[in-house]
CSV table of C-alpha atoms in Angstrom, one decimal:
chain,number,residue,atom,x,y,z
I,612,UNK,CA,0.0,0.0,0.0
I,613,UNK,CA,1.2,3.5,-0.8
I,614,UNK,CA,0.9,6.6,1.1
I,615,UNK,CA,-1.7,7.8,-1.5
I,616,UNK,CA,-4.0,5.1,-0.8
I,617,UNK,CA,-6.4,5.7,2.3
I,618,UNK,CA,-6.2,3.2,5.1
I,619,UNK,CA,-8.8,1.8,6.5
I,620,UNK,CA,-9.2,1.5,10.5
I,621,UNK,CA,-11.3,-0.3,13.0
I,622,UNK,CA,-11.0,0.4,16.6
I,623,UNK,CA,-12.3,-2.4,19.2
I,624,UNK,CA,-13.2,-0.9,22.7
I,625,UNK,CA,-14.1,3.0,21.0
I,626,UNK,CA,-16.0,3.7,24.5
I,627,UNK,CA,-13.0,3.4,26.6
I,628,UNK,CA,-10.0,6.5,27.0
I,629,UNK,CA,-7.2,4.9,25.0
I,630,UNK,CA,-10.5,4.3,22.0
I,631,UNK,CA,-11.4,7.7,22.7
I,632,UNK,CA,-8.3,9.6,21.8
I,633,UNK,CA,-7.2,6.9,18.9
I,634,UNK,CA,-10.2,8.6,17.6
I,635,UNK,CA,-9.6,11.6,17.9
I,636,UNK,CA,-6.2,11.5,16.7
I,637,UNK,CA,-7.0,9.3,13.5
I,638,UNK,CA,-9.4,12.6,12.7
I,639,UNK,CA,-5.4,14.2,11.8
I,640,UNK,CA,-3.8,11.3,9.5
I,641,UNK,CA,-3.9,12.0,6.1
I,642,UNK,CA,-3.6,8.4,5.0
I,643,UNK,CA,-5.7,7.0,7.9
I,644,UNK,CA,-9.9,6.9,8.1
I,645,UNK,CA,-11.9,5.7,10.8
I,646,UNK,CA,-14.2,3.0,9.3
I,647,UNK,CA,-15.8,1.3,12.1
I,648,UNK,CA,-15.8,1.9,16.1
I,649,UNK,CA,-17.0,-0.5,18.3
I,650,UNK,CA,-17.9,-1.8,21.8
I,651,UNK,CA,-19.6,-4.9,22.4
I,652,UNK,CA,-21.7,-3.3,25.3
I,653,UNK,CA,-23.2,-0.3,23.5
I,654,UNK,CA,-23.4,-1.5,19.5
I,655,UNK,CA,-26.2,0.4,17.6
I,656,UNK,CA,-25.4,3.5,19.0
I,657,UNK,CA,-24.0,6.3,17.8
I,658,UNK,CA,-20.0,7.4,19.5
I,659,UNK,CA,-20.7,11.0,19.8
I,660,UNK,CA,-24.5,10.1,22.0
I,661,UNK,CA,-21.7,9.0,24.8
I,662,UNK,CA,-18.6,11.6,23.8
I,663,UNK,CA,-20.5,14.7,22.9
I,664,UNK,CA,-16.9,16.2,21.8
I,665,UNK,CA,-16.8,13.6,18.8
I,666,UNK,CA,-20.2,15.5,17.8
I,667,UNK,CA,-19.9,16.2,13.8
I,668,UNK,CA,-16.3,14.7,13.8
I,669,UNK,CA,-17.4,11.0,13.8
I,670,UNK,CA,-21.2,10.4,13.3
I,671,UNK,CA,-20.9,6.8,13.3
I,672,UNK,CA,-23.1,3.9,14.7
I,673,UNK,CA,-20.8,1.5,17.0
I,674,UNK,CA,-20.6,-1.8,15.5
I,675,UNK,CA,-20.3,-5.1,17.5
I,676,UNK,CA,-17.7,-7.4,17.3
I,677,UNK,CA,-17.8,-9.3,14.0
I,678,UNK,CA,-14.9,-10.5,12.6
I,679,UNK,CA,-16.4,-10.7,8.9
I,680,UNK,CA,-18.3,-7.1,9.0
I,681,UNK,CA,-15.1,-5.5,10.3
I,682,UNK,CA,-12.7,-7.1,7.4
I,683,UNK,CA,-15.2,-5.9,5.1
I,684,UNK,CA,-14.6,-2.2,6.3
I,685,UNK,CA,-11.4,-2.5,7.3
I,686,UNK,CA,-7.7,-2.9,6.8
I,687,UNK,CA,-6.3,-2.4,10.3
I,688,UNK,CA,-7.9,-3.3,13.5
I,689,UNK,CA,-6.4,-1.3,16.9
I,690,UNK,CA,-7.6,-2.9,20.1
I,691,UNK,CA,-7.8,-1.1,22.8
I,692,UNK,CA,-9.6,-3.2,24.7
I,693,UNK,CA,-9.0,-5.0,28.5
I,694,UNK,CA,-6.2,-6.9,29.5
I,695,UNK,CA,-7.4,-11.0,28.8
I,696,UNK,CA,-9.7,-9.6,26.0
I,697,UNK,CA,-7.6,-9.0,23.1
I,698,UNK,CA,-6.2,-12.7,22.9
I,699,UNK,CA,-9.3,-13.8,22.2
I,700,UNK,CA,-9.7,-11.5,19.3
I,701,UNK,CA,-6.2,-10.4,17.7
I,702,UNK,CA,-6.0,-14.5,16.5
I,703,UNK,CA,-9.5,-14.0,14.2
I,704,UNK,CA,-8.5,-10.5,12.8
I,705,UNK,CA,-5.1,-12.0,11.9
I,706,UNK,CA,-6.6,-15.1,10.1
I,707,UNK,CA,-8.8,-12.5,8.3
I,708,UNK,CA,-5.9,-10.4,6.6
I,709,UNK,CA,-6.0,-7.4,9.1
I,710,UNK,CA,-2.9,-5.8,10.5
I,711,UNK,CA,-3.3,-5.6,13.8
I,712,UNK,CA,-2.4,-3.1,16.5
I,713,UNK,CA,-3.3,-3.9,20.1
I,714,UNK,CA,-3.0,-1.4,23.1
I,715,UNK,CA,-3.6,-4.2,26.0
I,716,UNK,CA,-0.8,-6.3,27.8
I,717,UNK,CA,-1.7,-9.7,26.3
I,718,UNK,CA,1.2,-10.0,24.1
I,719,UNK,CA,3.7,-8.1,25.3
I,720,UNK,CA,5.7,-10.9,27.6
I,721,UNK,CA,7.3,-13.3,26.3
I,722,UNK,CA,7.3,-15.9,28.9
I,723,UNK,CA,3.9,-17.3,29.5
I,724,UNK,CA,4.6,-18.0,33.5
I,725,UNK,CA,5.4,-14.2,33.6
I,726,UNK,CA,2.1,-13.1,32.2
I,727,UNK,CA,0.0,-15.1,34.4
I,728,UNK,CA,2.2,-14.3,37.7
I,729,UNK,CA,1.6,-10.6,36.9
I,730,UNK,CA,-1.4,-10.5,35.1
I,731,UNK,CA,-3.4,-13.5,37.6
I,732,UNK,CA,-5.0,-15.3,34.0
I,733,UNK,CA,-3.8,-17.8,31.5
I,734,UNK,CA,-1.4,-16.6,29.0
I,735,UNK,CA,-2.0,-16.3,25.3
I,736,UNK,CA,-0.9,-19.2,23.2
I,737,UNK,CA,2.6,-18.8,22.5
I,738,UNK,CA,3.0,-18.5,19.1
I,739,UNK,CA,1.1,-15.0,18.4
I,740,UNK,CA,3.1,-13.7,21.5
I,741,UNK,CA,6.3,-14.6,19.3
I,742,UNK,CA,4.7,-13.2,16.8
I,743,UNK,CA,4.1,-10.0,18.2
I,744,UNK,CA,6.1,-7.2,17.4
I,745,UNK,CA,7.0,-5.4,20.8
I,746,UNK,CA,6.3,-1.9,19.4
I,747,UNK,CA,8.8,0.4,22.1
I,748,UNK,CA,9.1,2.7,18.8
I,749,UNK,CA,12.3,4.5,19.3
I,750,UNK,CA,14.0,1.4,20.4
I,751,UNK,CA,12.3,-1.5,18.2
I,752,UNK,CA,11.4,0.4,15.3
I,753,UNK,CA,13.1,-1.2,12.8
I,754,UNK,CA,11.3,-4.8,13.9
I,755,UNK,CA,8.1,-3.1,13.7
I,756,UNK,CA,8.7,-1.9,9.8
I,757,UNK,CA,6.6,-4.1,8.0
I,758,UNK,CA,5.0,-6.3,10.8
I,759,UNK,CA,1.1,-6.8,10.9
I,760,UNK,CA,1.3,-7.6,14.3
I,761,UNK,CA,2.3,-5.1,17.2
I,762,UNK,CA,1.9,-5.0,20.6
I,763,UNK,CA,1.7,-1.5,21.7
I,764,UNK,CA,3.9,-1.0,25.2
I,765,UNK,CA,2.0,0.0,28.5
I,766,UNK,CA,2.0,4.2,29.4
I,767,UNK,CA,4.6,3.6,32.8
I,768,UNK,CA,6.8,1.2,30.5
I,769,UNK,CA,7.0,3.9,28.2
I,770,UNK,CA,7.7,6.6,30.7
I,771,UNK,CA,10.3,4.8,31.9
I,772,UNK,CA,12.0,2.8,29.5
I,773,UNK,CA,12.7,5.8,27.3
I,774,UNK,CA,14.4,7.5,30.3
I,775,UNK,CA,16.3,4.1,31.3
I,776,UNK,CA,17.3,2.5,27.9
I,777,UNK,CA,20.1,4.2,26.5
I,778,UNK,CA,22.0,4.1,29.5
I,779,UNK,CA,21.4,0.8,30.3
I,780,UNK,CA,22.8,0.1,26.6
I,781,UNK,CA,26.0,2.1,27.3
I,782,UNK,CA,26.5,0.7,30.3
I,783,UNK,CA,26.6,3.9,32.3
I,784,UNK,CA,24.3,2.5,34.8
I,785,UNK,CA,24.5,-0.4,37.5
I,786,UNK,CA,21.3,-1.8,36.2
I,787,UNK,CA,20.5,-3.5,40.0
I,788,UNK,CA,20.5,-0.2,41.4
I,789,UNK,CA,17.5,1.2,39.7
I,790,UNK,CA,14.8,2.8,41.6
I,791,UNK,CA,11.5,4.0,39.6
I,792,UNK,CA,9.1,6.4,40.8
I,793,UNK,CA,6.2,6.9,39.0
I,794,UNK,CA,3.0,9.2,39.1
I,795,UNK,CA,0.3,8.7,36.9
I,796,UNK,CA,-3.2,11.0,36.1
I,797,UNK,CA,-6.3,9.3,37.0
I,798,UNK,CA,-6.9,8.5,33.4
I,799,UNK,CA,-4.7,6.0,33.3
I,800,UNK,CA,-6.9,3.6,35.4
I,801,UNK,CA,-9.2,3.6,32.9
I,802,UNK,CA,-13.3,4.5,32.5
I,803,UNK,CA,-14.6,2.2,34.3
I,804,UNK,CA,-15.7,3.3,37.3
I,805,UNK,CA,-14.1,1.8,40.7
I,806,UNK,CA,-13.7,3.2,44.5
I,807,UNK,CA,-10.1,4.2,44.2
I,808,UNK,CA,-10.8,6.4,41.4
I,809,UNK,CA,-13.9,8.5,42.3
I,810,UNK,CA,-14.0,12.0,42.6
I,811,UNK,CA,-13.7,12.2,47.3
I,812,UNK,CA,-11.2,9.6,47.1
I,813,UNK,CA,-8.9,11.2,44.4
I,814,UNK,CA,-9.4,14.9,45.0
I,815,UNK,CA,-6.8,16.5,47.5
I,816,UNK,CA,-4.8,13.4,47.7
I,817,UNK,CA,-1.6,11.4,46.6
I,818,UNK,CA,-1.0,7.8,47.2
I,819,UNK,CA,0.5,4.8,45.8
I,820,UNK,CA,-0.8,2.1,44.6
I,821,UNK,CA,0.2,-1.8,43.4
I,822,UNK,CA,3.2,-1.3,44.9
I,823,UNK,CA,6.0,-4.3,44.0
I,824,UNK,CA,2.8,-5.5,42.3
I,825,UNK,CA,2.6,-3.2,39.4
I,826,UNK,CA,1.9,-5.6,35.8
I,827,UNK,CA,4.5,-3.0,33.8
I,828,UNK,CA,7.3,-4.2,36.0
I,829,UNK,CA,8.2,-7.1,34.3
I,830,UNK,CA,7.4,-5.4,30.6
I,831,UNK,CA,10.5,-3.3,31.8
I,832,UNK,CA,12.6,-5.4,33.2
I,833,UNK,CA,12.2,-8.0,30.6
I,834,UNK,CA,13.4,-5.0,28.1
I,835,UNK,CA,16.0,-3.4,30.1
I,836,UNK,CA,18.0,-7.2,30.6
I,837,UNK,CA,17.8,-6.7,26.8
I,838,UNK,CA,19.7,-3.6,27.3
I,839,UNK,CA,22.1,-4.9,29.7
I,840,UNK,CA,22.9,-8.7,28.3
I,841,UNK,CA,21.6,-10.1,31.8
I,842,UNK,CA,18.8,-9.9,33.9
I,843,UNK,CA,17.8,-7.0,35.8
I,844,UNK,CA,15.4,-6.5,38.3
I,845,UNK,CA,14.1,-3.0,39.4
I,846,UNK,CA,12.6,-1.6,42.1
I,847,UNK,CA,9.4,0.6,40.7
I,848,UNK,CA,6.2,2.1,42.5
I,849,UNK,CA,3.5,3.6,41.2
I,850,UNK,CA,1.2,6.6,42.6
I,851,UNK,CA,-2.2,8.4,41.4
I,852,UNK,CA,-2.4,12.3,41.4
I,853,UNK,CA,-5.3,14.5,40.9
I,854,UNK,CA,-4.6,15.5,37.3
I,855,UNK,CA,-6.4,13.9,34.2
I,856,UNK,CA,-3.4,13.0,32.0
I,857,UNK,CA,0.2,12.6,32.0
I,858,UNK,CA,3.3,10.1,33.8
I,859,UNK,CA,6.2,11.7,35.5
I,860,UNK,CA,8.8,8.9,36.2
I,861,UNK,CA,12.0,9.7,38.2
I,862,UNK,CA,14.3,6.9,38.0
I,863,UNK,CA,17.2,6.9,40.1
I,864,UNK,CA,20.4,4.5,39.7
I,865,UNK,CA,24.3,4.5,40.2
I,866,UNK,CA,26.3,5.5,38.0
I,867,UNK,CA,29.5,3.1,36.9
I,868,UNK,CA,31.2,5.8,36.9
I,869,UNK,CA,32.1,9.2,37.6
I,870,UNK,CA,30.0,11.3,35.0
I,871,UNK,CA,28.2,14.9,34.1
I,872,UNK,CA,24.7,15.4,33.7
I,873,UNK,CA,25.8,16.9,30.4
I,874,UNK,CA,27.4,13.9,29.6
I,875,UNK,CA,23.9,11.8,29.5
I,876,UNK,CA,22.4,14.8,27.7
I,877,UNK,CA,24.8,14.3,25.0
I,878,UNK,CA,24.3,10.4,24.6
I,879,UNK,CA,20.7,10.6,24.4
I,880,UNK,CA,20.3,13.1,22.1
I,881,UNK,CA,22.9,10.9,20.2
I,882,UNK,CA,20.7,7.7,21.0
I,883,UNK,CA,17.4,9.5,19.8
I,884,UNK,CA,18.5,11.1,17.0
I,885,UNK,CA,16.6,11.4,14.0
I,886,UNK,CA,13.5,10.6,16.4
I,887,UNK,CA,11.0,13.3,16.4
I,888,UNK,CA,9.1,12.7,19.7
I,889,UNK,CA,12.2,12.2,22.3
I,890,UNK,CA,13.0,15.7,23.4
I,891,UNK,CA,15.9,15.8,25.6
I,892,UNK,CA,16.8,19.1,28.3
I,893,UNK,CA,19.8,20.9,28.5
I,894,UNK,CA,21.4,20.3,31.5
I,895,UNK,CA,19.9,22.2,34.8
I,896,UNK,CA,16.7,21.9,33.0
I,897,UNK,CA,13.9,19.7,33.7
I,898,UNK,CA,10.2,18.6,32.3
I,899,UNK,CA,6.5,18.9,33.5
I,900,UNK,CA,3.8,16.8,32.7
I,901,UNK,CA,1.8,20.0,30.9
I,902,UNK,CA,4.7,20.3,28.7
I,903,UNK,CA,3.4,17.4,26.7
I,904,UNK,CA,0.0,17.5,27.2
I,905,UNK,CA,-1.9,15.9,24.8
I,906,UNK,CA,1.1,15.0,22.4
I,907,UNK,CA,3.4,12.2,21.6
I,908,UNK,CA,6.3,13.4,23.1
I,909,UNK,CA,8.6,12.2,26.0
I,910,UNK,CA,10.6,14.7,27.9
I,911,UNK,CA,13.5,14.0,29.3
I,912,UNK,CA,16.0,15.5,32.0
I,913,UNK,CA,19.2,14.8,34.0
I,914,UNK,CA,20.4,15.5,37.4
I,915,UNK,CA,24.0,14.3,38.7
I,916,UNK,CA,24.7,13.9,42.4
I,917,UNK,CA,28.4,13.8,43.1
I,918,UNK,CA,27.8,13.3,46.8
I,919,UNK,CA,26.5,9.9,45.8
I,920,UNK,CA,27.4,9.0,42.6
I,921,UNK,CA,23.5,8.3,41.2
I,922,UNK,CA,21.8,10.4,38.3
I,923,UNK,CA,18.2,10.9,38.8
I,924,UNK,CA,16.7,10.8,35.4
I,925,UNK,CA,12.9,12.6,35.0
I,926,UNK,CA,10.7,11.8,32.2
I,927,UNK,CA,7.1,12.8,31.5
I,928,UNK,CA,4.9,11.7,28.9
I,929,UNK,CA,0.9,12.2,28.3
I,930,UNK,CA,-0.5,8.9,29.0
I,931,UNK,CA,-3.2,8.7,26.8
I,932,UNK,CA,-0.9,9.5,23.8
I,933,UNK,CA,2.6,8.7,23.7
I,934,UNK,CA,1.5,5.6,26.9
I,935,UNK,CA,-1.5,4.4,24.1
I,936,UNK,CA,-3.3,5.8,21.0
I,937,UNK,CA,-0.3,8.3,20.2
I,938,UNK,CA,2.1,5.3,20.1
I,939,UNK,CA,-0.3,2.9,18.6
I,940,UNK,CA,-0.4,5.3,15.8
I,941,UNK,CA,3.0,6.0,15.3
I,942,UNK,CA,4.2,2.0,15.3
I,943,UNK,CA,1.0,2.0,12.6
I,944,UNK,CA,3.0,4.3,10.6
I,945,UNK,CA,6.2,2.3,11.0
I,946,UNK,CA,5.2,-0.6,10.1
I,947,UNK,CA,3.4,1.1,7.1
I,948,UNK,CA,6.6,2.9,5.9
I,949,UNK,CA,5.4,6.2,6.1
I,950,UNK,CA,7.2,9.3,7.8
I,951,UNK,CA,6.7,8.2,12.1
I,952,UNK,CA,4.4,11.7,12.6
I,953,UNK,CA,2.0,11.6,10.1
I,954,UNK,CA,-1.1,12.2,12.1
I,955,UNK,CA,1.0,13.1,15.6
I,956,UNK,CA,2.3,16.5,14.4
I,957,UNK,CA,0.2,18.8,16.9
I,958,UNK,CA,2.0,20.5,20.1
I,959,UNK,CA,1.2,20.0,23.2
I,960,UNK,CA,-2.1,22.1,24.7
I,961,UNK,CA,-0.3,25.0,26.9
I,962,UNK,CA,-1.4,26.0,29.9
């Protein structure tokens, strides 16, 4: 397929956030259109009756999930769906031709006993996990160029790995030494409603949550023993905030050896270079979460301790974007050929 010819997409779970905003950014592809949206709980009716926003921007009816109506109006399926759901469903739309992009965790470990520690169900069968294209962008990239199946990596993962992988590479780090810390808006836990997440429990308040227990911990450390030739296990906690969107992570490890901030400023940009949504700080500078609101980019800054040898390493992203549909879209484009921004070239929303 050619960039002149108009893809056609399907998105499974369109009622959820990470639906929502593939959406909404699809509406900005020039190559992309949205052919079919769909929810199994609320087929029939139209997106915009529950997302007023969407109102005369996508007037569509939601379909239900039919494997045969959906390659009939489509060419690439996203799933956005729940963890456990899309191994049931990423199998059929493969069979049926369709690239497919999924958003969940189902296929993003490798190790079957992994998945089901973390994730408390069975596993999907392990050959589609192989098969899956582990679609960290600016690391895997060139994997995911002409792949038809990619699993999209979680928001935290993202955060963090971005912030982590470079110097794990280089060696710079002591991989066993790494501490994450990790804040998430309340998005991130999804639509559905729950205790921890209404409005008297969230407001005015800050606390940590699945803590040792988190299901991206093994997504990173599975990637960064890739980066370091071993296996590395980290110590990462994650916390809610009163704020819709956006991941701060602050990662802190030793250093191998003596080293400026300016120093890691200078290997990441060389790392990420050529990559359009990895912006990396000068050094004394650092990044917000409402400097990439709404976009697909990562943020990243560098502070040096000499007292005690560590670098604490901040990185922000919007997780609804560059931790979901931002990155869905962007491994789409990869594994299409096309230019990595087509459809992601907006700036964040200031203030």
């Amino acid at each position: 397929m050619t960039s002149s010819t108009q893809l056609r997409a399907a998105i499974v779970g369109s009622t959820g956030y990470g639906g929502v905003e593939l959406i909404r950014l699809l509406q900005s592809h020039p190559y992309v259109t949205v052919t079919s949206v769909i929810s199994s709980s609320t087929a029939g009716t139209p997106i915009a009756e529950g997302f007023p926003h969407l109102n005369e921007i996508c007037t569509d009816l939601l379909d239900g999930i039919d494997v045969e109506l959906i390659r009939s109006k489509a060419d690439v399926v996203f799933l956005a769906t729940p963890n456990g759901i899309s191994m049931k469903l990423a199998p059929d739309f493969l069979a049926a031709g369709l690239k497919v992009i999924d958003l969940s965790g189902d296929f993003r470990l490798k190790n079957g006993d992994t998945y089901q520690e973390w994730y408390k169900h069975e596993p999907a069968p392990s050959e589609w996990v192989e098969r899956a294209v582990y679609g960290l962008a600016e690391v895997y990239g060139e994997q995911v160029v002409g792949s038809d199946f990619i699993s999209n990596p979680g928001c935290f993962t993202t955060t963090s790995l971005l912030a982590l992988y470079p110097a794990v590479k280089a060696g710079w780090i002591d991989p066993d030494s790494i501490i994450i810390d990790a804040k998430s808006g309340v998005s991130g836990a999804g639509r559905g409603a729950s205790f921890g997440t209404h409005y008297s429990e969230i407001n005015e308040n800050f606390k940590a949550y699945k803590i040792n227990k988190h299901q991206h911990i093994p997504e990173i450390e599975q990637v960064l023993s890739e980066a370091a030739g071993r296996s590395v296990i980290t110590t990462f906690t994650t916390h809610l905030v009163p704020m819709t969107r956006g991941i701060m992570a602050t990662s802190y490890a030793t250093m191998t050896e003596k080293r400026k901030a300016s120093e890691f400023v200078e290997l990441y940009r060389q790392f990420y270079e050529g990559r359009s949504f990895v912006r990396i700080y000068d050094d004394g500078k650092w990044p917000a979460t409402k400097f990439v609101y709404g976009s697909n980019y990562c943020d990243i800054g560098f502070s040096v301790d000499e007292r005690t040898g560590r670098i604490t390493i901040i990185s922000v992203t919007d997780n609804l974007v560059k931790g979901a549909a931002g990155q869905a879209i962007q491994n789409l484009n990869l594994s299409m050929g096309w230019d990595e921004t087509l459809g992601l070239q907006f700036t964040p929303v200031y203030p």
